[in-house]
GROMACS .gro file of C-alpha atoms in nm:
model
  143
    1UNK     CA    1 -10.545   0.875  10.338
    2UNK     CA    2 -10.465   0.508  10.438
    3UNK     CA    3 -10.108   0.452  10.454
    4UNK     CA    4 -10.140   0.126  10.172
    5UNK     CA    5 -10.375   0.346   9.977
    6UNK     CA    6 -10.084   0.646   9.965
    7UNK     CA    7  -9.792   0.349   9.882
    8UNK     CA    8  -9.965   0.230   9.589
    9UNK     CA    9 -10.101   0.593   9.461
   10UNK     CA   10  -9.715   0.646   9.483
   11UNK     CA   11  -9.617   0.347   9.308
   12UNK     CA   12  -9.872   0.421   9.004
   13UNK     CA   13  -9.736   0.770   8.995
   14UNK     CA   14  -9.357   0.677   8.949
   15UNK     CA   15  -9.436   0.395   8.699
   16UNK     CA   16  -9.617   0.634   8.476
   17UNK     CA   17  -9.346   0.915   8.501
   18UNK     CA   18  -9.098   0.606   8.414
   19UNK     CA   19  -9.274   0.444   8.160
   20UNK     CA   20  -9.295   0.856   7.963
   21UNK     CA   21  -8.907   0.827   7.924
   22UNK     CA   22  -8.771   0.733   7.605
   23UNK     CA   23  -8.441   0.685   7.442
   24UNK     CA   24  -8.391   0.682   7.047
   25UNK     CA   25  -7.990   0.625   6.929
   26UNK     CA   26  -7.935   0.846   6.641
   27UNK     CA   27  -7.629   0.746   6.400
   28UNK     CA   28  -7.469   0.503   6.639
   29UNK     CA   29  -7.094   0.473   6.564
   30UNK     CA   30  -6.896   0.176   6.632
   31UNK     CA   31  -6.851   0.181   7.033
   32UNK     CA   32  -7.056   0.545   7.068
   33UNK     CA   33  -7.350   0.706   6.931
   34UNK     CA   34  -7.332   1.092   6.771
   35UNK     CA   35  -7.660   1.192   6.937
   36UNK     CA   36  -7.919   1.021   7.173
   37UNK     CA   37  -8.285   1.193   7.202
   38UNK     CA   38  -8.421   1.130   7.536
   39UNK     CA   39  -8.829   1.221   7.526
   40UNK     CA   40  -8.998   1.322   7.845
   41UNK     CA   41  -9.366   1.365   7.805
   42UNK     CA   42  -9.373   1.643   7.536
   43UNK     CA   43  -8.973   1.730   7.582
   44UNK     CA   44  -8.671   1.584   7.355
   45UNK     CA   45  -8.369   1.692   7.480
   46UNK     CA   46  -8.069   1.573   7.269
   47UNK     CA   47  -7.765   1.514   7.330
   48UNK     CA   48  -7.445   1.522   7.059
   49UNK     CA   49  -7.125   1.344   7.133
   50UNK     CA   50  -6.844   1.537   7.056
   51UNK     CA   51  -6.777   1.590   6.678
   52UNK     CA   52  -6.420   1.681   6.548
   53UNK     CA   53  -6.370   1.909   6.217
   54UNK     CA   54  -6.149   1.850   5.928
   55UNK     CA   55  -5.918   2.100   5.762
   56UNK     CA   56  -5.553   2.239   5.828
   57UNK     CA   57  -5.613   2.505   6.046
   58UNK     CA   58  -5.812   2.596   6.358
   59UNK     CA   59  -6.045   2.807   6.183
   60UNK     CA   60  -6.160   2.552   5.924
   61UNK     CA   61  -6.179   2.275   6.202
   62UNK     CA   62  -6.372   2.489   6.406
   63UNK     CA   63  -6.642   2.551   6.113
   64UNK     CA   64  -6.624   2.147   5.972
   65UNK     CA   65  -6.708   2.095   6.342
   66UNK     CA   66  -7.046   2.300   6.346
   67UNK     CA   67  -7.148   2.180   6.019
   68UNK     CA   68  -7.098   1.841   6.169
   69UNK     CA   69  -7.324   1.919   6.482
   70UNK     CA   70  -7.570   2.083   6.236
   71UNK     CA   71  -7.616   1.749   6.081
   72UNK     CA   72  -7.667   1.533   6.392
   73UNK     CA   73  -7.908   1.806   6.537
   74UNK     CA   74  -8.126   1.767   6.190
   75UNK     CA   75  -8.078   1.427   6.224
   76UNK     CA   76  -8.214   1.433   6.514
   77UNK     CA   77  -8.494   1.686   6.433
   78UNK     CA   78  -8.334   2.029   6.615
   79UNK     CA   79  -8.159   2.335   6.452
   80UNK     CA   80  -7.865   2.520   6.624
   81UNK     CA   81  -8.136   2.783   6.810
   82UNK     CA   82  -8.243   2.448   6.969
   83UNK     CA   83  -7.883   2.401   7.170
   84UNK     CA   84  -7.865   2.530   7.504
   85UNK     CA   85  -7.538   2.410   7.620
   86UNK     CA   86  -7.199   2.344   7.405
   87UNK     CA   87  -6.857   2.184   7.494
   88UNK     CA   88  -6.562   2.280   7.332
   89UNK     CA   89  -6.279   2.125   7.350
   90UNK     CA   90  -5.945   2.309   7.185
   91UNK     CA   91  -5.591   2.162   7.196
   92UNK     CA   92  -5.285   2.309   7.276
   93UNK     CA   93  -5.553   2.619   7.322
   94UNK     CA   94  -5.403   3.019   7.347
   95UNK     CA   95  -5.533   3.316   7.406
   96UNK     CA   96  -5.591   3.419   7.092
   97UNK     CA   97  -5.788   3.073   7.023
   98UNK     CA   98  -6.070   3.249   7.150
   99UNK     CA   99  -6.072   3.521   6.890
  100UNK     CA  100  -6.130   3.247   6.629
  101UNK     CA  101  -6.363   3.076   6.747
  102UNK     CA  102  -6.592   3.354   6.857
  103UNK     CA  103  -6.591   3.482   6.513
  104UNK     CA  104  -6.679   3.155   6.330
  105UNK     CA  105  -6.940   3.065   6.566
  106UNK     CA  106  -7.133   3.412   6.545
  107UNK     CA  107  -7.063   3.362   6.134
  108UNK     CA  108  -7.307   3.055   6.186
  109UNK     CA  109  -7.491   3.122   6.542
  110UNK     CA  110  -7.525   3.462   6.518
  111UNK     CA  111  -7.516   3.716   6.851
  112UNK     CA  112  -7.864   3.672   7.012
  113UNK     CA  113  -7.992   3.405   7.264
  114UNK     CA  114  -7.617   3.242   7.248
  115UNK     CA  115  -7.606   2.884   7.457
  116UNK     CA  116  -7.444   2.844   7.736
  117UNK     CA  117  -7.049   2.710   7.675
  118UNK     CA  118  -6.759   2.602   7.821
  119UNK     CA  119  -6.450   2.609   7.651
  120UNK     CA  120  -6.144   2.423   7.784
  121UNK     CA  121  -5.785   2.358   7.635
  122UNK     CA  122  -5.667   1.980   7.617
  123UNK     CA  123  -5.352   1.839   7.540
  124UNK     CA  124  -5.506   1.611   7.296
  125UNK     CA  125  -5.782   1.457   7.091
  126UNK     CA  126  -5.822   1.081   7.016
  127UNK     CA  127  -5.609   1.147   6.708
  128UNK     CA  128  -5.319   1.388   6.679
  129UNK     CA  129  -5.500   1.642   6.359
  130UNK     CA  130  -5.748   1.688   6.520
  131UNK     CA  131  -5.737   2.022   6.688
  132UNK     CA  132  -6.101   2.121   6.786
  133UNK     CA  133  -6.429   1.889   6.920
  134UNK     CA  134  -6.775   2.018   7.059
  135UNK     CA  135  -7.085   1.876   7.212
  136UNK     CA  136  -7.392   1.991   7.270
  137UNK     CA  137  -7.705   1.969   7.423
  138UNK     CA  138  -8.057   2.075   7.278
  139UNK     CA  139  -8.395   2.079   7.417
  140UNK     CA  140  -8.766   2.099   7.208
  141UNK     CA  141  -9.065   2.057   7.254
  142UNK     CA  142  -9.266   1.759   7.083
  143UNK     CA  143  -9.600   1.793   6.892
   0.00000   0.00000   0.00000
């Protein structure tokens, strides 16, 4: 193959596997958007900013929180066995932190096929009752 013929067989190639890629901003927030669905030829993968619960306690925070990623996946056409990676983010986090939020989230996940997650304690949230946020990341496969 002629060098010039290989350079612009290349070229073609790369602006086609460009051109595939495409971004869609699902319920964009002042400054941030909760989820962005990035297509790749017949792959979404979707990814949900964090989203903080509501309630008193760590428990109730923790479940207000995966209701609130359960709405921006459907919003953005996934379910929870769609997720393949979470962040969660707990402040002033103990021990026993763990405990609770193991047993909320296999109240809504279940056991099986669990995503992978890392869970880290923080000093703080953006505002001070907040006590629990989590992202995630989903993958499926388009039609």
């Amino acid at each position: 193959m002629k060098p010039i013929t290989l350079i612009i067989f290349l070229a073609c190639l790369y602006g086609s596997a460009e051109a595939q890629i495409k971004k869609e901003y699902v319920n964009p927030g002042p400054g941030y958007t909760h989820a962005v669905v990035v297509t790749s030829g017949k792959t979404k993968t979707i990814y949900i900013s964090g989203q903080v619960g509501e309630g008193e306690d760590l428990e109730t925070q923790i479940r207000s929180s995966f209701m609130n990623l359960k709405k921006q996946l459907s919003d953005a056409g996934a379910q929870f066995s769609d997720v393949v990676k979470m962040n969660t983010y707990i402040v002033r986090y103990k021990e026993s932190d763990l405990d609770i939020f193991r047993s909320v989230r296999k109240e809504i996940l279940g056991e099986k096929d669990m995503p992978a997650n890392t869970l880290v304690g923080v000093y703080s949230l953006y505002k001070d009752e907040y006590l629990v946020e989590m992202e995630a990341v989903a993958v499926i496969n388009t039609k």
